[in-house]
Amino acid sequence: MARRLVIVPERDAAKPAMGLHRGGAQPAAGQDQRLAPGGTVREPLCRLPRRQPDGQPGQIDILGVSFGGRLMVVTGGARGQGALQARHLAARGAQVIVADILEDEGRALADEIGAQFARLDVTSEADWAALQAQCGDWPLHGLVNNAGLYRPETIPDTTPEDFDLHYKVNQFGTYLGVKFAEAAMGPDGGSIVNISSLAGLRASKGIAYVGTKWAVRGMTKTAARELGPRGIRVNSVHPGIILTPMLDAWSDEDLKTRTAQVPLGRAGMPEDVVHMVLFLLSDFSLYISGGEIAIDGGLSV
């Protein structure tokens, strides 16, 4: 498998380059550190400033990531969290497919950001096959399994139909997505980001929803172990209280009460999740797989 590099700090042209090297070996004098095996020049996905203007140590600016034409699919991408992920990916040079069952909203967003649209019911094997055909010979680099259903009911109020629908969308849909990505990714592998939930880390209201999000967490780890030899990284992201349309199911009083329990003292914004998704899709996370990342202001602690 070809190595995929490289993080290169910003530097003056007259100064020697300082980068990350495998095994601690430094390149020979005059050797371009961006050379991959075979002599192909690989540009870094973003450059890291050594110092901020205030003199403090530089930090990774994830918003500076460029995906250089890599193909990314975002399910549930027509609105809410998925739409914001699609916007950020397109703005950073990715070839994006907005995949959703909401055709009008999905097509409008795709036209706006210069992406493609795919009509996708994540529970339909036929729709996933059509999506793979739409990708053609272009290797998939990233999949965000973002589509989800959230109807938090008590155990007495949860019907078998509710339970089955949550399973089909949240769990079975994620399984079909992982299977699609494994087949669509090329020899260099790629990254799968499964959107789980804080409810996949602890007890929460909604037995049908909670069960599926715990399942996504476990499926992620199994997929990471099985697909790792192919260079495919699989991680789960666990948002807490994030201000998206999904929280329309909560009353204002519920939102206020639950937010008061967050150690950081506020609800999260969709961008808080997007930044982590971008990181996991980028080459900054080449050695991260099987992880479960809580984005919840400390609520799961």
Phi, psi and omega in degrees: 000134179292140176289144176243120184246189357205147169260119182237117179296150174296143183207162172286145183300331184278349184261149179294147181286149175231115182226189176263133184229140178292138175069008178077000182286133178269147180290156176294156180305132178084354180279132179287120183290348180273001182284124172274168177308136183093355174089008180283131179280126178243117179285147177292152179288335170198163182251143183255121175291137179288328181222142170279163180305333181276003177089356179283156179304141181295150177238154177296126174261095185297336178290350177271000182295138173239133184261001167050046175082006179291145184275127180231140176243132176240115176276154186061034189271004186282334183204174176062219183300319181296319179296321179293322176299316180297319179299313182296319180294315179296320180294339181254025168090003179283150166274112191251138168247115176276113184248123184197159175277344179274093190292312184298311181293321181294316179295320180298316179295315181301317178297321183293321187257004179075036181248178171260159175240142173229126176286116186223116163267112188296346178271358186256116177298325180295321179293321177295322178296321178295323177295319178297322177295324179294326177293331179062224182273358181283117183292136176287135174258323185216142173232129171252108176281083188259334184301138181198163178236136182221105175226087186284107178240156173291166180301314179298330183269356180273117179273160174304327179293320176299314182298316181294321180294318176300316179300313184296315184283308190279322185259304180296321178298322177293319177301313179297324178295315178297319179296318176300313183296319180302320181283330187270344182278145183276191183294341178274001178076211182167203186222132174246128177244114178263121179275108176262231184189161168305329178292350173267006179241342183205176177292146180201165178289141176104078188299326180291313180295312182300317180301320181289325182284328170295322179297318179300321178300313180290320178299324179300316182292320177297315180295321179298319180291316185286322186266351180307315180301342177270002182078018180260119178267140180226123180224155176246142178247135187238084179291145173266235181277101182243132185283082176233170179302341179298335180276006175298341178289347181264148171281164177300324180292320176300314181298317180296316182295315183288323179295328179297341180273352182283124181305324179281356169079016180205163171281158179276158175258154179306326179298331178299325178280318183302317182300321178290320178298316178300317180299314183290336177276344187269173178284358174290341185246032186298339182246023179245117178206144183080010183278157173234111188250115178276130175240081193216014179065018180093006187293332182277353183285000000 
